[in-house]
Amino acid sequence: MFEVSLDVILMIDAADGTVLDANPAATIALGYPLADLIGGSWSRLFNKRYPPYANDVRSAAAGGGTVVLTHRFRHANGRFVPMDLTAILLEPGDETRSGPPAGDTARHQRTTARRHAARGGPAPARSIRA
């Protein structure tokens, strides 16, 4: 569902705001390549003058609630796109909503290797699965 959903899905680390994974709909709607989204801060996706209240989103999601709000997110071309934001808390290892965590997918490993190569650094170690 994660890969084929028409809804924009970003998995964000609630502790520091790092984008952990993004589905293809997110790359289309926001205009960023996957490699530019993953590992970056989600804060660059909103207007600095009108940010979503991250602490409110985190605390509501941490309390088991679902947060829904409409916000304007920054497209790669600089314009702002209104979207509904829904936030829920995923427990570590929770694969019921989006599939395996990004770090366990071959796609993520390829993306990470390309990003490291583009920066001139060594590729990260890859996990081997039977």
Short mmCIF file of C-alpha atoms in Angstrom, two decimals:
data_model
loop_
_atom_site.label_atom_id
_atom_site.label_comp_id
_atom_site.label_asym_id
_atom_site.label_seq_id
_atom_site.Cartn_x
_atom_site.Cartn_y
_atom_site.Cartn_z
CA MET A 1 0.00 0.00 0.00
CA PHE A 2 2.83 2.41 0.84
CA GLU A 3 4.36 2.22 -2.63
CA VAL A 4 1.10 2.45 -4.60
CA SER A 5 -0.89 4.86 -2.43
CA LEU A 6 -2.00 8.06 -4.14
CA ASP A 7 -1.77 9.81 -0.76
CA VAL A 8 1.52 11.47 0.14
CA ILE A 9 3.15 9.44 2.91
CA LEU A 10 6.21 10.62 4.79
CA MET A 11 7.55 8.69 7.76
CA ILE A 12 9.12 11.21 10.15
CA ASP A 13 11.26 10.51 13.22
CA ALA A 14 9.28 12.21 15.99
CA ALA A 15 12.43 12.81 18.04
CA ASP A 16 14.33 14.95 15.54
CA GLY A 17 12.11 15.53 12.49
CA THR A 18 14.21 13.47 10.08
CA VAL A 19 12.38 12.04 7.07
CA LEU A 20 12.83 8.26 7.33
CA ASP A 21 10.92 7.23 4.21
CA ALA A 22 8.66 8.68 1.55
CA ASN A 23 6.39 7.03 -0.96
CA PRO A 24 6.33 7.77 -4.71
CA ALA A 25 3.28 10.05 -4.31
CA ALA A 26 5.35 12.27 -2.00
CA THR A 27 8.10 12.69 -4.58
CA ILE A 28 5.53 13.63 -7.23
CA ALA A 29 3.46 16.02 -5.09
CA LEU A 30 6.45 17.74 -3.49
CA GLY A 31 8.81 17.61 -6.48
CA TYR A 32 11.83 16.30 -4.59
CA PRO A 33 13.75 13.18 -5.59
CA LEU A 34 13.52 10.45 -2.96
CA ALA A 35 17.21 10.83 -2.13
CA ASP A 36 16.64 14.51 -1.28
CA LEU A 37 13.74 13.72 1.05
CA ILE A 38 15.14 10.77 3.00
CA GLY A 39 17.53 11.86 5.71
CA GLY A 40 16.56 15.52 5.47
CA SER A 41 14.55 17.51 7.97
CA TRP A 42 10.83 17.74 7.41
CA SER A 43 11.00 21.39 8.54
CA ARG A 44 12.30 22.43 5.12
CA LEU A 45 8.92 21.40 3.71
CA PHE A 46 6.94 24.17 5.35
CA ASN A 47 6.87 27.95 5.42
CA LYS A 48 9.12 29.16 8.24
CA ARG A 49 6.60 31.90 9.10
CA TYR A 50 3.74 29.40 9.47
CA PRO A 51 5.15 26.06 10.58
CA PRO A 52 2.92 23.30 11.84
CA TYR A 53 3.24 23.07 15.58
CA ALA A 54 5.57 20.09 15.69
CA ASN A 55 5.34 19.70 19.46
CA ASP A 56 1.54 19.59 19.27
CA VAL A 57 1.66 17.03 16.48
CA ARG A 58 4.20 14.89 18.37
CA SER A 59 2.41 15.02 21.71
CA ALA A 60 -0.99 14.20 20.21
CA ALA A 61 0.42 11.31 18.20
CA ALA A 62 2.43 10.08 21.20
CA GLY A 63 -0.77 10.02 23.23
CA GLY A 64 -2.26 7.58 20.76
CA GLY A 65 -4.28 10.21 18.95
CA THR A 66 -4.50 11.02 15.29
CA VAL A 67 -3.71 14.58 14.31
CA VAL A 68 -5.27 16.03 11.16
CA LEU A 69 -4.62 19.56 9.95
CA THR A 70 -4.34 21.38 6.65
CA HIS A 71 -0.97 22.93 5.99
CA ARG A 72 0.97 24.46 3.11
CA PHE A 73 4.07 22.46 2.23
CA ARG A 74 6.98 23.75 0.17
CA HIS A 75 7.34 22.19 -3.28
CA ALA A 76 10.85 21.82 -4.71
CA ASN A 77 10.08 24.71 -7.10
CA GLY A 78 9.44 27.04 -4.14
CA ARG A 79 5.67 27.30 -4.33
CA PHE A 80 3.49 26.19 -1.44
CA VAL A 81 1.01 23.34 -1.84
CA PRO A 82 -1.91 22.94 0.59
CA MET A 83 -2.22 19.39 1.93
CA ASP A 84 -3.92 17.70 4.84
CA LEU A 85 -1.43 16.42 7.40
CA THR A 86 -2.35 13.33 9.38
CA ALA A 87 0.06 12.21 12.09
CA ILE A 88 -0.02 8.95 14.01
CA LEU A 89 2.58 7.31 16.20
CA LEU A 90 4.24 4.16 14.87
CA GLU A 91 5.98 2.01 17.43
CA PRO A 92 9.49 0.73 16.62
CA GLY A 93 9.15 -2.31 14.40
CA ASP A 94 5.54 -1.52 13.45
CA GLU A 95 5.27 -2.76 9.88
CA THR A 96 1.49 -2.90 9.74
CA ARG A 97 1.00 0.49 8.09
CA SER A 98 3.77 0.95 5.55
CA GLY A 99 5.69 -2.28 5.19
CA PRO A 100 9.23 -2.79 6.44
CA PRO A 101 11.12 0.23 7.76
CA ALA A 102 13.05 2.09 5.08
CA GLY A 103 16.41 0.86 6.35
CA ASP A 104 15.39 -2.70 5.55
CA THR A 105 14.37 -2.17 1.94
CA ALA A 106 16.52 -2.69 -1.10
CA ARG A 107 15.17 0.55 -2.58
CA HIS A 108 16.33 2.52 0.43
CA GLN A 109 19.75 0.88 0.29
CA ARG A 110 20.12 1.83 -3.39
CA THR A 111 19.00 5.39 -2.67
CA THR A 112 21.42 5.73 0.23
CA ALA A 113 24.30 4.37 -1.86
CA ARG A 114 23.52 6.87 -4.66
CA ARG A 115 23.38 9.75 -2.18
CA HIS A 116 26.74 8.78 -0.65
CA ALA A 117 28.27 8.41 -4.12
CA ALA A 118 26.98 11.85 -5.14
CA ARG A 119 28.61 13.36 -2.06
CA GLY A 120 31.88 11.59 -2.80
CA GLY A 121 31.74 9.38 0.27
CA PRO A 122 31.92 5.62 0.55
CA ALA A 123 28.73 3.63 0.21
CA PRO A 124 27.30 2.39 3.50
CA ALA A 125 27.43 -1.27 4.41
CA ARG A 126 24.53 -3.31 3.04
CA SER A 127 22.54 -5.86 4.94
CA ILE A 128 22.30 -9.33 3.52
CA ARG A 129 19.05 -11.24 3.82
CA ALA A 130 18.51 -14.90 3.13
#
